[in-house]
Coordinates of C-alpha atoms (C1' of nucleotides) in Angstrom, one line a residue:
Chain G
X1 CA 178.8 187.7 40.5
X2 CA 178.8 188.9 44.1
X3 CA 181.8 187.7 45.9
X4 CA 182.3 188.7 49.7
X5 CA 184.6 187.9 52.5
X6 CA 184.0 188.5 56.6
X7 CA 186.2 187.6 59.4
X8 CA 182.7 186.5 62.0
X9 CA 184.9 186.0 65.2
X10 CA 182.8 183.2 66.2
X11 CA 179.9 181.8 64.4
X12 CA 178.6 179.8 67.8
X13 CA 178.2 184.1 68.6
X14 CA 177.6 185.5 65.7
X15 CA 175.3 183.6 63.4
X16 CA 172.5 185.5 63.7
X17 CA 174.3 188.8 62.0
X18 CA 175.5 186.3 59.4
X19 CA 172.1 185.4 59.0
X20 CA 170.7 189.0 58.6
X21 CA 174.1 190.2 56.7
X22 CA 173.6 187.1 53.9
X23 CA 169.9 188.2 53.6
X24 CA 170.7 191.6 52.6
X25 CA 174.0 191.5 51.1
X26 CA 172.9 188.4 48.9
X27 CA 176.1 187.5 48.1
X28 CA 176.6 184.2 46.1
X29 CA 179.8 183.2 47.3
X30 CA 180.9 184.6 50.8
X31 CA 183.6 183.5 53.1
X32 CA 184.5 183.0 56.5
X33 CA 186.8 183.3 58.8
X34 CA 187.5 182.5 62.6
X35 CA 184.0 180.6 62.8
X36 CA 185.5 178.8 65.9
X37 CA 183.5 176.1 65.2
X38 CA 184.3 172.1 64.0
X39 CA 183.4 170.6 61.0
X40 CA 180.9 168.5 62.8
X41 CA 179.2 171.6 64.4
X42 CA 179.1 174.0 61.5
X43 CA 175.7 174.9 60.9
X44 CA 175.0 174.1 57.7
X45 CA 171.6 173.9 57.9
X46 CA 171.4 177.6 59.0
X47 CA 173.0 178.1 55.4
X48 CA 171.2 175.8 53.4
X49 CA 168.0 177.7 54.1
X50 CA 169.1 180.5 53.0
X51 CA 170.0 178.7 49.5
X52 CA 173.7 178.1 50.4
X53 CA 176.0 175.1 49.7
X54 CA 179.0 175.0 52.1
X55 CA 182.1 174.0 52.8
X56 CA 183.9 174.5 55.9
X57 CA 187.4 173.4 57.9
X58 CA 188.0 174.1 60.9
X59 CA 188.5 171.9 64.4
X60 CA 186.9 174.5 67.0
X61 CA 188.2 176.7 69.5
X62 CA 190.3 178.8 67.2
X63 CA 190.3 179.5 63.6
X64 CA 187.9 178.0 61.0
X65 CA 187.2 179.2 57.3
X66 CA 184.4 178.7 55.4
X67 CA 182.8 179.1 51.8
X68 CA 178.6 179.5 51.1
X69 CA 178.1 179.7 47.6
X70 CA 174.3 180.1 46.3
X71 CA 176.1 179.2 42.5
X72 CA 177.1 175.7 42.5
X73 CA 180.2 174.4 44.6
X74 CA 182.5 171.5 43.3
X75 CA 186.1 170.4 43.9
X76 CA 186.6 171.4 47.5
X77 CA 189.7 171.5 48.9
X78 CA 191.0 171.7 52.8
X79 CA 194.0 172.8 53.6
X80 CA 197.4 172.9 52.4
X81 CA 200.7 172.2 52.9
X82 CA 201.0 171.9 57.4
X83 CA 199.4 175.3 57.9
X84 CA 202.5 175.8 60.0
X85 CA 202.4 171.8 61.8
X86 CA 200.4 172.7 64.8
X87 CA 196.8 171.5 65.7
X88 CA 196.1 175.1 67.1
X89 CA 197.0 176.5 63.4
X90 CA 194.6 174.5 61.3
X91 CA 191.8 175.3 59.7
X92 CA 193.0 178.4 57.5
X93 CA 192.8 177.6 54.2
X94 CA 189.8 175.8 52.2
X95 CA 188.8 176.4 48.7
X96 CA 185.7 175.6 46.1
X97 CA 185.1 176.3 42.8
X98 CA 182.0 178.4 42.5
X99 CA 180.7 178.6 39.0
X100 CA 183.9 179.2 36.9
X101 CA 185.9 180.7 39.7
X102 CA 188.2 178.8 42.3
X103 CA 187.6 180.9 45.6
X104 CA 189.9 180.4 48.6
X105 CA 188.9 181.5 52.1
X106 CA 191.9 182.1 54.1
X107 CA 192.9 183.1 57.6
X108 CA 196.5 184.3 57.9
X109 CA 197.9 183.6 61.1
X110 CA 197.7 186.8 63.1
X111 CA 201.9 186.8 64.2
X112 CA 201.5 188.7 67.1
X113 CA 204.5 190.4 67.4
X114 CA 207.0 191.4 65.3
X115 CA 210.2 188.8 65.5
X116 CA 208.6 186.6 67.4
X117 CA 207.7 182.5 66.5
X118 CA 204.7 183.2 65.7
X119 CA 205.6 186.1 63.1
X120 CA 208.0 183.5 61.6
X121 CA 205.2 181.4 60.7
X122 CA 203.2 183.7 59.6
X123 CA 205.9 184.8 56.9
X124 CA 206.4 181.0 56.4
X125 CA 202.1 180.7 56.2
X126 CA 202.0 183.3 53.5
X127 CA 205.1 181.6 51.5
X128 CA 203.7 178.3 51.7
X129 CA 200.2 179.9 49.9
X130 CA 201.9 181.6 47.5
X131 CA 203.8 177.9 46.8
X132 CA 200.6 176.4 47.0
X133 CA 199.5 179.1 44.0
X134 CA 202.4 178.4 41.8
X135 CA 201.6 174.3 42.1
X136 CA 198.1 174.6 42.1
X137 CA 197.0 177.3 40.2
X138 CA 196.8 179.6 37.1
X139 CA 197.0 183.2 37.0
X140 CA 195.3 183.2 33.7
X141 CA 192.3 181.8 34.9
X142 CA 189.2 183.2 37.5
X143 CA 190.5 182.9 40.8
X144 CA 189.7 185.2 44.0
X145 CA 191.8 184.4 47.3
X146 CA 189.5 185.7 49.8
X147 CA 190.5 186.4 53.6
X148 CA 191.7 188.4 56.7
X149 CA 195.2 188.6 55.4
X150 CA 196.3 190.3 58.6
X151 CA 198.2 192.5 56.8
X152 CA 197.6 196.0 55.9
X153 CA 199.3 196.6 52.5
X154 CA 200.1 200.1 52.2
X155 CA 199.9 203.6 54.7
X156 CA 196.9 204.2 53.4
X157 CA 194.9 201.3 54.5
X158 CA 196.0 202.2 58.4
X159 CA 194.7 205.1 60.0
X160 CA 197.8 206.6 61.3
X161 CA 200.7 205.5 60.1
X162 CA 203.2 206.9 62.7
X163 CA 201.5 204.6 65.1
X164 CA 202.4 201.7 63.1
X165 CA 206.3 201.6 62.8
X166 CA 207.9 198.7 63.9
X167 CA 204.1 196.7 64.7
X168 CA 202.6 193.6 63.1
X169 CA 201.0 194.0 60.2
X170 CA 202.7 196.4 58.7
X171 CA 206.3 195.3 58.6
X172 CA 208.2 195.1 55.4
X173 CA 208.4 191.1 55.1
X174 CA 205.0 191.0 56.1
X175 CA 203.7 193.4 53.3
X176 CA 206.8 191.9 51.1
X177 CA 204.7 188.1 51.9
X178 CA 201.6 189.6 50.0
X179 CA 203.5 191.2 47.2
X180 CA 205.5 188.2 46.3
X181 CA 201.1 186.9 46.1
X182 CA 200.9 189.8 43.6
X183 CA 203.7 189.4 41.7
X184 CA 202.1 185.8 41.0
X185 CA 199.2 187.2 39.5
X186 CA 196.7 188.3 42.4
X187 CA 195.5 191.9 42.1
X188 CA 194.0 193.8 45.5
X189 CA 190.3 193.9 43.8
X190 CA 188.9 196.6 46.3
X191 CA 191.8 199.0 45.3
X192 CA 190.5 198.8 41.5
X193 CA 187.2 201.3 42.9
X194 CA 188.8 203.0 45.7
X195 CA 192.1 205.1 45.5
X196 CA 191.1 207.1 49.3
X197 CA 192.8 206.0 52.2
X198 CA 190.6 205.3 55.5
X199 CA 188.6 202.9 54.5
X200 CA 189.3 200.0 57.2
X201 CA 188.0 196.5 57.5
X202 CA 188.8 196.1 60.7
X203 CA 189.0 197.8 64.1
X204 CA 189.4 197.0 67.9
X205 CA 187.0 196.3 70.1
X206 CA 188.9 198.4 72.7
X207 CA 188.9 202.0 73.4
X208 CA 186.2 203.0 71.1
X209 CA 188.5 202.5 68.1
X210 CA 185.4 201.9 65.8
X211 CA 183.4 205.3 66.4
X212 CA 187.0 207.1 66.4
X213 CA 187.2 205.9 62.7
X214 CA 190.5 204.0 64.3
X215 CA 191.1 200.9 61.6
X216 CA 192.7 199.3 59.4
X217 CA 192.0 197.6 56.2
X218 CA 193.4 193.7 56.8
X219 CA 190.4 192.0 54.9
X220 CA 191.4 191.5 51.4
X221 CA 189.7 190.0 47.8
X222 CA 192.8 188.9 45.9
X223 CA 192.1 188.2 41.9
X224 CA 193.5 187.2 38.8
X225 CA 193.0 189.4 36.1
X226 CA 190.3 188.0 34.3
X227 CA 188.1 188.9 37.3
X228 CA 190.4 192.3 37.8
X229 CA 189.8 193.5 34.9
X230 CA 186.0 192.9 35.8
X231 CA 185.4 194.7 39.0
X232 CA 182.2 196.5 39.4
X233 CA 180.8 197.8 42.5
X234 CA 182.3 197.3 45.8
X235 CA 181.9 198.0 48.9
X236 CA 183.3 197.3 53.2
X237 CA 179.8 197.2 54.9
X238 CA 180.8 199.3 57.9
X239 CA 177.2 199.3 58.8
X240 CA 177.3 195.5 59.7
X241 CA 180.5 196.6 61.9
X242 CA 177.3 198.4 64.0
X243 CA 174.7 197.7 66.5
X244 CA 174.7 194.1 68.7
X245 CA 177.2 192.1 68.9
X246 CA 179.4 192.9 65.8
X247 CA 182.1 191.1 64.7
X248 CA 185.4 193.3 65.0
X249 CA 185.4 193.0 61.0
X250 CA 183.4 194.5 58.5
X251 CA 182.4 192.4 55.6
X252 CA 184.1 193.1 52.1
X253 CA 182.1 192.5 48.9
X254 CA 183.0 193.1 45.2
X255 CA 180.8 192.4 42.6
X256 CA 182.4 191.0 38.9
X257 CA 180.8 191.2 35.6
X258 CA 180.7 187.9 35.0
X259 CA 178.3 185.4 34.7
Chain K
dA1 C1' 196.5 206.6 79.2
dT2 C1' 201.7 200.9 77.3
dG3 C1' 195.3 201.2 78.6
dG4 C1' 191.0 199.0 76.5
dT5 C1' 186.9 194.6 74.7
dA6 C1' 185.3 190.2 73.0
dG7 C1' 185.2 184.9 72.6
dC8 C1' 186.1 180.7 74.7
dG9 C1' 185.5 178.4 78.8
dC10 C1' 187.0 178.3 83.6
dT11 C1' 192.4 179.8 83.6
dG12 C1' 194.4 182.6 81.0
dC13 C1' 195.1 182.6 76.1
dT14 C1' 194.1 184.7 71.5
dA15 C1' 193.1 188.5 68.8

DNA sequence: ATGGTAGCGCTGCTA
């Protein structure tokens, strides 16, 4: 089972590359992130060719999260707890279960800077998921929370760590926010192949920071351990970070022997 | 070098 998440940074510009990416990668369950797009304007059919069910939640503008999933999709959920209260914040969590596995796609609010408002709710975001967990569900059972987590876990996974202290994304309470996710039961499922540091998920637009190998790895596969213990290959697609209009992400995929 | 680019959408915000 083939199970890949990709921050698009628009689907309205980017659906072609999904398009080509889906075609090649052949994932069966992939999700989004930051489709900027509405429920109502998601397009679906676009998917469906390509043998996808969906689901999707997100109100335009900003944000959006999706799942396709070419294996089944029941029990959708949208949502949970406020998503911090605001309309500008929703549309960051919604989950399916695909085959025997729940999958969430989630978009972490990005906190700008570090002490501001929006850094609170970001710390407050990631608490509320890891409540949602505990309520909602089991860490005994297949589960992969699938997102840009905006967070880069350790040094390793930023490509100079001196340029980091005292930014977003790296802080201690943020990186304290995904433990305590961890410590529920979740296990980093990309770290199960790869020990080397460097290998990024994301990188700016600005500056050249993608050809100067100037990223960081924000985009994350989170698993229980019946599907930790199961990791196969896996892989960032830095190819699909290339060429025309690329999202500033690279997709993440992990394939789990499972059926 | 405290810069730079991209998306949305029309002014400046968000990332």
């Amino acid at each position: 089972m083939r199970i890949a998440t990709w921050n698009v940074n628009s689907l309205n510009a980017r659906l072609p590359r999904v398009e080509e990416w889906v075609r090649y990668a052949e994932p069966d369950v992939l999700c989004m992130q930051e489709t900027k797009v509405a429920d109502a304007t998601f397009p679906a059919m676009a998917f469906a060719t390509l043998g996808y069910e969906a689901a999707h939640h997100g109100t335009g503008r900003w944000n959006g999260v999706a799942i396709l999933s070419r294996i089944g999709m029941k029990d959708v959920t949208a949502g949970f707890a406020d998503e911090g209260g605001s309309a500008a914040a929703e549309g960051r969590f919604v989950s399916a279960l695909c085959g025997d596995v729940r999958v969430a796609s989630v978009y972490v609010p990005n906190g700008r800077s570090v002490g501001s408002e929006h850094y609170q709710a970001k710390l407050d975001w990631l608490a509320e998921l890891r409540t949602y967990l505990v309520q909602h569900c089991d860490p005994t059972t297949p589960l992969a929370v699938c997102g840009d987590f905006n967070v880069a876990p350790e040094d390793r996974d930023l490509y100079d760590p001196a340029r980091f202290v005292g930014a977003t994304h790296v802080s201690e309470p943020e990186r304290k926010a995904l433990a305590a996710l961890e410590e529920w039961g979740l296990v980093d499922a990309f770290r199960q192949r790869y020990d080397e540091p460097g290998l990024f998920s994301w990188w700016d637009y600005r500056a050249g920071d993608f050809h100067q190998h100037r990223g960081m790895r924000i985009d994350l596969v989170l698993v229980t351990p019946p599907l930790a213990d199961r990791v196969g290959f896996a892989l960032i697609d830095r190819f699909a970070r290339k060429g025309k209009l690329p999202s500033d992400h690279a997709p993440v995929l992990v394939d789990f022997d499972v059926d």
